[in-house]
Coordinates of C-alpha atoms in Angstrom, one line a residue:
Chain A
X1 CA -31.7 -12.4 34.1
X2 CA -34.4 -9.8 33.7
X3 CA -36.8 -8.7 31.0
X4 CA -34.3 -5.9 30.3
X5 CA -31.7 -8.6 29.4
X6 CA -28.7 -9.8 31.3
X7 CA -27.8 -7.8 34.4
X8 CA -24.1 -8.6 34.8
X9 CA -21.7 -9.1 32.0
X10 CA -18.3 -10.7 32.9
X11 CA -15.3 -10.3 30.6
X12 CA -12.2 -12.5 30.8
X13 CA -9.3 -10.5 29.3
X14 CA -8.5 -6.8 29.7
X15 CA -6.7 -6.2 26.4
X16 CA -7.8 -4.4 23.3
X17 CA -11.0 -6.4 22.8
X18 CA -11.8 -6.9 26.4
X19 CA -11.7 -3.2 27.2
X20 CA -13.8 -2.2 24.2
X21 CA -16.4 -4.8 25.0
X22 CA -16.4 -3.6 28.7
X23 CA -17.0 0.0 27.6
X24 CA -19.8 -1.0 25.3
X25 CA -21.4 -3.1 28.0
X26 CA -21.1 -0.2 30.6
X27 CA -22.7 2.1 28.0
X28 CA -25.5 -0.4 27.5
X29 CA -26.3 -0.3 31.2
X30 CA -24.9 -3.5 32.4
X31 CA -22.9 -4.1 35.5
X32 CA -19.6 -5.2 34.1
X33 CA -16.9 -7.3 35.8
X34 CA -13.5 -7.8 34.2
X35 CA -10.6 -10.1 35.0
X36 CA -7.3 -10.8 33.4
X37 CA -4.5 -13.2 34.2
X38 CA -3.0 -10.6 36.5
X39 CA -4.1 -9.4 39.9
X40 CA -7.3 -7.2 39.8
X41 CA -5.2 -4.3 41.0
X42 CA -3.1 -4.5 37.9
X43 CA -6.0 -3.7 35.6
X44 CA -8.0 -1.3 37.7
X45 CA -6.4 1.8 36.2
X46 CA -6.8 0.4 32.7
X47 CA -10.6 0.0 33.4
X48 CA -10.9 3.3 35.1
X49 CA -9.6 5.1 32.0
X50 CA -10.7 2.8 29.1
X51 CA -14.0 1.5 30.5
X52 CA -15.1 3.7 33.4
X53 CA -17.7 1.9 35.5
X54 CA -16.4 -1.6 34.8
X55 CA -15.0 -3.4 37.9
X56 CA -11.7 -5.3 38.1
X57 CA -12.0 -8.6 39.8
X58 CA -10.8 -12.2 39.7
X59 CA -11.7 -14.8 37.1
X60 CA -13.6 -16.8 39.7
X61 CA -15.6 -13.8 40.7
X62 CA -16.4 -13.1 37.1
X63 CA -17.6 -16.7 36.6
X64 CA -19.6 -16.7 39.9
X65 CA -21.4 -13.3 39.6
X66 CA -22.0 -12.9 35.9
X67 CA -25.1 -13.8 33.9
X68 CA -23.0 -14.0 30.8
X69 CA -19.2 -14.3 30.4
X70 CA -17.3 -13.1 27.4
X71 CA -13.9 -14.7 26.6
X72 CA -11.6 -12.0 25.3
X73 CA -8.2 -13.5 26.0
X74 CA -5.7 -14.9 23.5
X75 CA -7.1 -18.3 22.2
X76 CA -3.8 -19.9 22.9
X77 CA -4.5 -19.6 26.7
X78 CA -7.9 -21.2 26.6
X79 CA -6.7 -24.1 28.6
X80 CA -6.1 -21.8 31.6
X81 CA -9.8 -21.1 31.8
X82 CA -11.4 -22.7 34.9
X83 CA -13.9 -25.3 33.8
X84 CA -15.3 -25.8 37.3
X85 CA -16.1 -22.1 37.9
X86 CA -17.6 -21.7 34.5
X87 CA -19.8 -24.8 34.7
X88 CA -23.4 -23.9 33.7
X89 CA -22.5 -20.4 32.6
X90 CA -23.4 -18.8 29.3
X91 CA -19.9 -18.3 27.8
X92 CA -19.5 -16.1 24.7
X93 CA -16.3 -17.0 22.9
X94 CA -14.9 -13.9 21.1
X95 CA -11.5 -15.5 20.5
X96 CA -9.7 -16.4 17.3
X97 CA -6.7 -18.5 16.4
X98 CA -4.2 -15.7 15.7
X99 CA -0.8 -17.2 15.0
X100 CA 0.9 -13.9 15.3
X101 CA 0.0 -13.9 19.0
X102 CA -0.4 -17.5 19.8
X103 CA 2.5 -18.8 17.7
X104 CA 1.9 -21.5 15.1
X105 CA -0.2 -24.1 17.0
X106 CA -1.4 -27.2 15.1
X107 CA -4.0 -27.9 17.8
X108 CA -5.7 -24.6 17.1
X109 CA -5.4 -24.7 13.4
X110 CA -7.0 -28.2 13.3
X111 CA -9.5 -28.4 10.5
X112 CA -11.6 -31.0 12.2
X113 CA -13.6 -28.6 14.4
X114 CA -14.2 -25.0 15.1
X115 CA -12.0 -23.3 17.7
X116 CA -15.1 -22.6 19.7
X117 CA -15.7 -26.4 19.9
X118 CA -12.2 -26.8 21.3
X119 CA -13.1 -24.2 24.0
X120 CA -16.5 -25.9 24.6
X121 CA -14.8 -29.3 25.1
X122 CA -12.4 -27.8 27.6
X123 CA -15.3 -26.0 29.5
X124 CA -17.3 -29.2 29.5
X125 CA -20.3 -27.9 31.5
X126 CA -20.4 -24.3 30.1
X127 CA -22.9 -23.3 27.5
X128 CA -20.6 -21.9 24.9
X129 CA -21.7 -19.6 22.1
X130 CA -19.4 -17.9 19.5
X131 CA -19.9 -14.2 18.9
X132 CA -17.9 -10.9 18.6
X133 CA -15.0 -12.7 17.0
X134 CA -15.3 -11.5 13.4
X135 CA -15.3 -7.8 13.8
X136 CA -12.1 -5.9 14.5
X137 CA -12.0 -4.3 17.9
X138 CA -11.8 -0.8 16.5
X139 CA -14.8 -1.4 14.3
X140 CA -16.6 -2.7 17.4
X141 CA -15.5 0.4 19.2
X142 CA -16.8 2.7 16.5
X143 CA -19.8 0.7 15.4
X144 CA -22.6 0.5 18.0
X145 CA -25.9 2.0 16.9
X146 CA -29.4 1.9 18.4
X147 CA -31.8 -0.8 17.2
X148 CA -33.5 0.1 14.0
X149 CA -31.0 2.8 13.0
X150 CA -29.9 2.6 9.4
X151 CA -26.4 1.4 8.9
X152 CA -26.4 -0.7 12.0
X153 CA -23.7 -3.4 11.9
X154 CA -24.3 -7.0 12.5
X155 CA -22.6 -9.6 14.7
X156 CA -22.8 -13.3 13.8
X157 CA -23.7 -15.9 16.5
X158 CA -23.1 -19.6 16.5
X159 CA -24.2 -22.0 19.3
X160 CA -26.0 -25.2 20.2
X161 CA -27.8 -24.2 23.4
X162 CA -30.9 -22.3 22.5
X163 CA -31.2 -20.3 25.7
X164 CA -27.6 -19.4 25.6
X165 CA -27.9 -18.3 22.0
X166 CA -30.9 -16.2 23.0
X167 CA -29.0 -14.5 25.8
X168 CA -26.2 -13.8 23.5
X169 CA -28.6 -12.4 20.9
X170 CA -30.0 -9.9 23.6
X171 CA -26.4 -9.0 24.6
X172 CA -25.4 -8.3 21.0
X173 CA -28.5 -6.2 20.4
X174 CA -28.1 -4.2 23.6
X175 CA -24.4 -3.5 22.8
X176 CA -25.5 -1.9 19.6
X177 CA -25.4 -4.6 16.9
X178 CA -27.9 -6.7 14.9
X179 CA -27.6 -10.3 16.0
X180 CA -27.4 -12.8 13.1
X181 CA -27.8 -16.5 14.0
X182 CA -25.8 -18.7 11.7
X183 CA -26.2 -22.2 13.2
X184 CA -24.7 -24.5 15.8
X185 CA -21.3 -24.1 17.4
X186 CA -19.6 -26.0 14.5
X187 CA -20.9 -23.3 12.1
X188 CA -18.5 -20.9 14.0
X189 CA -15.9 -22.2 11.5
X190 CA -17.4 -19.9 9.0
X191 CA -16.4 -16.9 11.1
X192 CA -12.8 -17.8 11.6
X193 CA -9.7 -16.1 10.1
X194 CA -9.4 -17.0 6.5
X195 CA -13.2 -17.1 5.9
X196 CA -15.1 -14.4 3.9
X197 CA -17.0 -13.2 7.0
X198 CA -13.8 -12.7 9.0
X199 CA -13.2 -9.0 9.6
X200 CA -16.8 -8.2 8.5
X201 CA -18.0 -4.8 9.6
X202 CA -21.3 -4.8 7.7
X203 CA -25.1 -4.9 8.1
X204 CA -27.1 -8.1 8.6
X205 CA -28.0 -9.0 5.1
X206 CA -24.4 -8.5 3.9
X207 CA -23.1 -10.6 6.8
X208 CA -25.4 -13.4 5.9
X209 CA -24.1 -13.4 2.3
X210 CA -20.5 -13.5 3.5
X211 CA -21.2 -16.4 5.9
X212 CA -23.0 -18.2 3.1
X213 CA -19.9 -17.8 0.9
X214 CA -18.0 -20.1 3.2
X215 CA -18.6 -23.7 2.3
X216 CA -18.9 -26.2 5.1
X217 CA -15.8 -28.0 4.1
X218 CA -13.6 -24.9 3.6
X219 CA -10.7 -24.8 6.0
X220 CA -9.2 -21.7 7.6
X221 CA -6.1 -20.1 6.1
X222 CA -3.7 -21.7 8.6
Chain B
X1 CA 3.3 23.8 24.5
X2 CA 6.5 22.2 23.3
X3 CA 7.3 22.2 19.7
X4 CA 5.7 19.2 17.9
X5 CA 8.3 16.9 16.2
X6 CA 7.7 15.3 12.9
X7 CA 9.3 12.1 11.6
X8 CA 9.3 9.7 8.8
X9 CA 9.3 5.9 9.2
X10 CA 9.8 3.0 6.9
X11 CA 10.2 -0.8 7.1
X12 CA 12.3 -0.8 4.0
X13 CA 9.6 -1.7 1.5
X14 CA 11.0 -2.5 -1.9
X15 CA 10.2 0.3 -4.4
X16 CA 10.3 0.2 -8.2
X17 CA 13.4 1.5 -9.9
X18 CA 13.5 3.8 -13.0
X19 CA 13.2 0.7 -15.2
X20 CA 9.9 -0.2 -13.5
X21 CA 11.3 -3.4 -11.9
X22 CA 11.5 -4.1 -8.2
X23 CA 14.7 -2.8 -6.7
X24 CA 17.1 -5.2 -5.0
X25 CA 17.2 -5.3 -1.2
X26 CA 20.5 -3.5 -1.4
X27 CA 19.2 -0.7 -3.6
X28 CA 16.1 -0.4 -1.5
X29 CA 18.3 0.2 1.6
X30 CA 20.4 2.8 -0.3
X31 CA 17.1 4.5 -1.3
X32 CA 16.1 4.8 2.4
X33 CA 19.5 6.4 3.1
X34 CA 18.9 8.9 0.3
X35 CA 15.4 9.7 1.6
X36 CA 16.7 10.2 5.1
X37 CA 19.4 12.5 3.8
X38 CA 16.7 14.6 2.1
X39 CA 14.6 14.6 5.2
X40 CA 17.5 16.0 7.2
X41 CA 18.1 18.7 4.5
X42 CA 14.5 19.9 4.6
X43 CA 14.0 20.0 8.3
X44 CA 12.2 16.8 9.2
X45 CA 13.0 16.0 12.8
X46 CA 13.2 12.2 12.9
X47 CA 13.8 9.1 10.9
X48 CA 12.8 5.7 12.3
X49 CA 13.3 2.4 10.6
X50 CA 11.5 -0.9 11.4
X51 CA 13.0 -4.3 11.7
X52 CA 11.6 -7.1 9.5
X53 CA 12.8 -10.5 8.5
X54 CA 11.0 -11.2 5.3
X55 CA 11.4 -10.8 1.6
X56 CA 9.1 -7.8 1.1
X57 CA 11.1 -5.6 3.5
X58 CA 14.8 -4.8 3.1
X59 CA 15.6 -3.7 6.6
X60 CA 16.4 -6.4 9.2
X61 CA 19.2 -4.4 10.9
X62 CA 17.9 -0.8 11.4
X63 CA 20.9 0.4 13.3
X64 CA 23.2 -0.4 10.4
X65 CA 21.2 1.7 8.1
X66 CA 20.8 4.4 10.7
X67 CA 24.5 4.5 11.1
X68 CA 24.9 5.1 7.4
X69 CA 22.3 7.8 7.7
X70 CA 24.1 9.4 10.6
X71 CA 27.2 9.9 8.5
X72 CA 25.2 11.8 5.9
X73 CA 23.0 13.9 8.2
X74 CA 23.5 16.4 11.0
X75 CA 20.2 17.1 12.8
X76 CA 17.6 14.4 12.3
X77 CA 17.1 11.9 15.2
X78 CA 17.7 8.3 14.4
X79 CA 15.4 5.6 15.7
X80 CA 14.1 2.1 15.3
X81 CA 10.4 1.4 14.8
X82 CA 10.4 -1.0 16.4
X83 CA 13.3 -3.0 17.9
X84 CA 11.8 -6.4 18.6
X85 CA 13.3 -6.7 22.0
X86 CA 11.8 -10.1 22.9
X87 CA 13.8 -11.9 20.2
X88 CA 16.9 -9.8 20.7
X89 CA 19.5 -9.5 23.5
X90 CA 19.0 -6.3 25.6
X91 CA 22.7 -6.0 26.1
X92 CA 23.4 -6.0 22.4
X93 CA 20.5 -3.6 21.8
X94 CA 22.0 -1.2 24.2
X95 CA 25.5 -1.6 22.7
X96 CA 24.2 -1.0 19.2
X97 CA 22.2 2.0 20.0
X98 CA 24.9 3.5 22.3
X99 CA 27.2 3.1 19.3
X100 CA 24.7 4.7 17.0
X101 CA 24.4 7.5 19.5
X102 CA 28.2 8.0 19.4
X103 CA 28.5 8.1 15.6
X104 CA 25.5 10.5 15.3
X105 CA 26.6 12.7 18.2
X106 CA 23.7 11.9 20.4
X107 CA 20.8 11.5 17.9
X108 CA 20.0 7.8 18.6
X109 CA 16.5 6.7 19.9
X110 CA 15.4 3.2 20.5
X111 CA 11.8 2.3 20.2
X112 CA 11.2 -1.1 21.8
X113 CA 8.1 -3.1 21.0
X114 CA 6.4 -6.2 20.0
X115 CA 6.2 -5.3 16.3
X116 CA 3.4 -6.6 14.2
X117 CA 5.4 -9.5 12.7
X118 CA 6.8 -12.5 14.4
X119 CA 9.3 -14.0 12.0
X120 CA 12.2 -13.1 14.3
X121 CA 11.0 -15.7 16.8
X122 CA 11.6 -18.8 14.9
X123 CA 14.6 -17.2 13.2
X124 CA 16.4 -16.6 16.4
X125 CA 15.1 -19.7 18.3
X126 CA 12.4 -18.2 20.5
X127 CA 8.9 -19.5 21.1
X128 CA 6.0 -17.1 20.7
X129 CA 4.4 -18.9 23.7
X130 CA 7.1 -17.2 25.9
X131 CA 6.4 -13.8 24.4
X132 CA 5.3 -12.1 27.7
X133 CA 8.1 -13.3 29.9
X134 CA 10.7 -12.5 27.2
X135 CA 9.5 -9.0 26.9
X136 CA 9.0 -8.4 30.6
X137 CA 12.5 -9.7 31.5
X138 CA 14.3 -8.0 28.7
X139 CA 12.7 -4.6 29.1
X140 CA 13.7 -4.8 32.8
X141 CA 17.3 -5.6 31.8
X142 CA 17.3 -2.8 29.3
X143 CA 16.0 -0.3 31.8
X144 CA 18.8 -1.2 34.2
X145 CA 21.4 -0.9 31.4
X146 CA 20.1 2.6 30.7
X147 CA 21.5 3.7 34.0
X148 CA 24.9 3.0 32.4
X149 CA 26.2 1.5 35.6
X150 CA 27.2 -2.1 36.3
X151 CA 24.1 -4.3 36.2
X152 CA 23.2 -7.5 38.0
X153 CA 20.2 -9.5 36.9
X154 CA 19.0 -13.1 37.1
X155 CA 16.1 -14.6 35.2
X156 CA 15.0 -17.3 32.8
X157 CA 15.4 -15.8 29.3
X158 CA 19.1 -15.1 29.1
X159 CA 22.2 -15.8 31.2
X160 CA 22.5 -13.9 34.4
X161 CA 24.5 -10.6 34.6
X162 CA 26.9 -10.1 37.4
X163 CA 28.0 -6.5 37.8
X164 CA 28.2 -6.4 34.1
X165 CA 29.4 -3.0 32.8
X166 CA 28.4 -2.4 29.2
X167 CA 30.1 -0.1 26.7
X168 CA 30.2 2.3 25.1
X169 CA 28.7 4.8 27.5
X170 CA 26.7 7.6 25.9
X171 CA 27.8 11.2 26.2
X172 CA 24.5 12.4 27.6
X173 CA 24.2 9.5 30.0
X174 CA 20.6 8.8 28.8
X175 CA 19.7 7.0 25.6
X176 CA 16.2 8.1 24.5
X177 CA 13.9 5.2 24.8
X178 CA 10.3 4.7 23.6
X179 CA 7.9 1.8 23.7
X180 CA 5.9 1.3 20.6
X181 CA 2.3 0.2 21.4
X182 CA -0.5 -0.9 19.1
X183 CA -3.3 -0.7 21.6
X184 CA -2.5 -3.0 24.5
X185 CA -3.4 -1.2 27.7
X186 CA -0.8 -3.2 29.7
X187 CA 1.9 -2.1 27.3
X188 CA 0.9 1.5 27.9
X189 CA 1.2 1.1 31.6
X190 CA 4.5 -0.7 31.2
X191 CA 5.9 2.2 29.3
X192 CA 4.8 4.5 32.1
X193 CA 6.2 2.3 34.8
X194 CA 9.7 2.5 33.2
X195 CA 9.3 6.2 32.5
X196 CA 9.8 5.5 28.8
X197 CA 8.2 7.5 26.0
X198 CA 5.1 6.1 24.4
X199 CA 4.7 5.8 20.6
X200 CA 1.2 4.8 19.5
X201 CA 0.9 2.8 16.3
X202 CA -2.4 4.0 14.8
X203 CA -2.8 2.0 11.6
X204 CA -6.6 1.8 11.3
X205 CA -9.8 3.4 12.4
X206 CA -10.4 6.8 13.9
X207 CA -7.3 8.3 15.5
X208 CA -9.4 9.8 18.3
X209 CA -10.1 6.3 19.6
X210 CA -6.6 6.5 21.0
X211 CA -7.2 9.5 23.2
X212 CA -7.9 7.3 26.2
X213 CA -4.6 5.6 25.8
X214 CA -2.8 8.9 26.0
X215 CA -4.8 9.6 29.2
X216 CA -3.9 6.1 30.5
X217 CA -0.2 6.8 30.0
X218 CA -0.4 10.1 31.8
X219 CA -2.4 8.8 34.7
X220 CA -0.3 5.8 35.1
X221 CA 2.9 8.0 35.1
X222 CA 1.3 10.1 37.8
X223 CA 0.3 7.1 39.9
X224 CA 3.7 5.5 39.5
X225 CA 5.7 8.7 40.0
X226 CA 7.4 8.6 36.6
X227 CA 7.7 11.3 34.0
X228 CA 5.0 11.4 31.3
X229 CA 6.8 12.5 28.2
X230 CA 5.0 13.9 25.1
X231 CA 3.3 11.0 23.4
X232 CA 4.1 10.1 19.8
X233 CA 1.9 8.5 17.1
X234 CA 2.8 6.8 13.9
X235 CA 0.4 6.3 10.9
X236 CA 0.7 5.4 7.3
X237 CA 0.3 7.9 4.5
X238 CA 1.5 9.3 1.2
X239 CA 1.6 12.8 -0.4
X240 CA 1.4 13.9 -4.0
X241 CA 0.5 17.1 -5.8
X242 CA -3.3 16.4 -5.7
X243 CA -5.6 14.3 -3.6
X244 CA -6.4 12.2 -6.6
X245 CA -2.9 11.7 -7.7
X246 CA -1.9 10.6 -4.2
X247 CA -4.8 8.2 -3.8
X248 CA -4.3 6.5 -7.2
X249 CA -0.5 6.3 -6.8
X250 CA -0.7 4.8 -3.4
X251 CA -3.6 2.4 -3.8
X252 CA -2.2 -0.5 -6.0
X253 CA 0.8 -1.1 -3.8
X254 CA -1.0 -0.6 -0.6
X255 CA -3.8 -3.0 -1.6
X256 CA -1.2 -5.6 -2.7
X257 CA 0.6 -5.3 0.6
X258 CA -2.6 -5.4 2.7
X259 CA -3.9 -8.4 0.8
X260 CA -0.6 -10.2 1.1
X261 CA 0.0 -9.6 4.8
X262 CA -3.7 -9.6 5.7
X263 CA -4.2 -12.9 3.8
X264 CA -1.5 -14.5 5.9
X265 CA -3.5 -13.5 8.9
X266 CA -6.9 -14.6 7.6
X267 CA -8.3 -11.2 6.5
X268 CA -10.3 -11.1 3.3
X269 CA -8.9 -8.8 0.5
X270 CA -9.2 -5.0 1.1
X271 CA -12.0 -3.3 -0.7
X272 CA -11.5 0.1 -2.3
X273 CA -14.3 1.5 -0.2
X274 CA -12.4 0.6 3.0
X275 CA -9.3 2.4 1.6
X276 CA -11.3 5.5 0.8
X277 CA -13.0 5.4 4.2
X278 CA -9.6 5.1 6.0
X279 CA -8.4 8.3 4.1
X280 CA -11.6 10.2 4.8
X281 CA -12.2 9.3 8.4
X282 CA -9.6 6.8 9.5
X283 CA -5.9 6.5 9.8
X284 CA -4.5 6.9 6.3
X285 CA -2.9 10.3 5.6
X286 CA -3.1 10.2 1.8
X287 CA -3.6 13.2 -0.3
X288 CA -2.3 16.6 -1.3
X289 CA -0.1 18.5 1.1
X290 CA -3.0 20.6 2.3
X291 CA -5.3 17.6 2.9
X292 CA -2.7 15.7 4.7
X293 CA -1.6 18.7 6.8
X294 CA -5.2 19.3 7.9
X295 CA -5.6 15.7 8.9
X296 CA -2.3 15.5 10.8
X297 CA -3.1 18.8 12.6
X298 CA -6.5 17.4 13.6
X299 CA -4.9 14.2 15.0
X300 CA -2.2 16.1 16.8
X301 CA -4.7 18.4 18.5
X302 CA -7.3 15.6 19.1
X303 CA -4.8 13.3 20.8
X304 CA -2.5 16.0 22.2
X305 CA 0.6 14.3 20.9
X306 CA 4.0 15.8 20.7
X307 CA 5.3 13.8 17.8
X308 CA 3.8 12.6 14.5
X309 CA 5.6 10.0 12.4
X310 CA 4.5 9.3 8.8
X311 CA 5.1 5.8 7.6
X312 CA 5.6 6.8 4.0
X313 CA 6.4 3.6 2.2
X314 CA 3.2 1.6 2.8
X315 CA 2.5 1.9 -0.9
X316 CA 4.9 -1.0 -1.3
X317 CA 6.1 -1.5 -4.9
X318 CA 5.8 2.1 -6.0
X319 CA 8.3 4.1 -8.0
X320 CA 11.2 5.3 -5.9
X321 CA 10.9 8.8 -7.4
X322 CA 7.3 9.1 -6.1
X323 CA 8.5 8.1 -2.6
X324 CA 11.2 10.7 -2.7
X325 CA 8.8 13.3 -3.8
X326 CA 6.4 12.4 -0.9
X327 CA 9.2 12.9 1.6
X328 CA 10.0 16.3 0.0
X329 CA 6.4 17.4 0.1
X330 CA 6.1 16.3 3.7
X331 CA 9.1 18.3 4.8
X332 CA 8.6 21.4 2.6
X333 CA 4.9 21.8 2.5
X334 CA 3.0 19.5 5.0
X335 CA 5.0 20.1 8.1
X336 CA 5.1 24.0 7.8
X337 CA 1.3 23.9 7.1
X338 CA 0.6 21.7 10.1
X339 CA 2.6 24.1 12.3
X340 CA 0.6 27.0 11.0
X341 CA -2.7 25.2 11.6
X342 CA -1.6 24.3 15.1
X343 CA -0.6 27.8 15.9
X344 CA -3.9 29.1 14.6
X345 CA -5.8 26.8 16.8
X346 CA -3.5 27.2 19.8
X347 CA -5.0 28.9 22.9
X348 CA -3.4 32.3 23.3

């Protein structure tokens, strides 16, 4: 980690969200490593075209070499993530329970905790933060603006580990969005599908208002 | 440059009848047949019907409706948009489309895809968790069936095929096959790997965002040694005499549909400002013939696509007469105007 922020951003998932985040991170000057569930060679052309400059590699290499790792795979596959490799890493959970992809899963729709807490309990030693989940991938793609520019959009962040939250805050800012801290990892519930802030592509003050609209005991749509 | 093709698409949304009440599913299906017959009359190139299994859409068996359309038309191509291959049987899909190809004298097209709905999975006894393997195996089987020679195959998602010869054979020996993709890079590469056509579903945001996907398809085709066909795109829209009339007529039904379907997926209600922004700079082609023509021409040039399909029934519960009028304006005014605009901007 340098004064300029995180040097290497790792992304697990090379789908719509993963490739958009990879492109934004390359544009922001990071070294970017991407892995999917397939062999690295299967995603190298995708990255060459959709996120030129990002490197295809394995999930283990992403975990080992990155200062910060973003999870951009379908939430339904979170148990495939390697807890041992990600131990100690700052892990940004950008995933959502999306039953149209994951199928109807009672374990993911559980109202007793946020889905990021499920991920955190699987990745026992990782420092999990929730961010980048509430904005649609095409809004992310179209939305980055330099710091201080009017009309800059905001990304909400929830996490328990102060240093990990700070690292995520710097990442969000350097990718072109205003970071908005909303509380601990359990507060990530307020960003999930079914909540007012889900889908939000708005500035910081409007995002805060949408997050506040969600009451602590409200449950997601499904 | 090959001549750009223009199509219309619908999922069989239920319109309002003359009495202002929602039509029955049966009447909504007949309405689609009538609209397709008009499309054929006025020179629209393609009609494609989606497959859904829910109360707000009437079409669950696109090929049946397309077959009826075939008997009332002579030139328009007849496609599905999309056939949810993962929850279907590739052998049956081939048989149905080869049959449609027969009754329409070679006008059938199949667009395979994931679709944006998943009701077909529980309905036919499939598990969403198996989605990837279902699609991978079935697209492989389908591609072998397209050779129209006996096929042998073994896998996990259907019984094995041993030198299975499947009928009817088509007259051309090649059933036109597309893959509909909503933005998954792996799906784009898969379409290239099989040499299938690529239809991009662009249903939100700036269309230009999809230019890299067109590039990805072409470069993957080159690397894999397959043919890169002209790419297609499909987007929602609606046409009326003036911009204001189109926007106001389309909005209530579109908002109701977006809020209903979006709500099921956890999105908050759609704001009017988002609707207007999608029309101005996003992926909704709503307005007067001239406005819509300019927007379509810009997308066709910007993305270098060879086919544009307008999903014309996204306004949901709107009067059937307005829908019919939109098809008429699309065929008689929008498409000729787009062709003019493209010719003006074409390099000499």
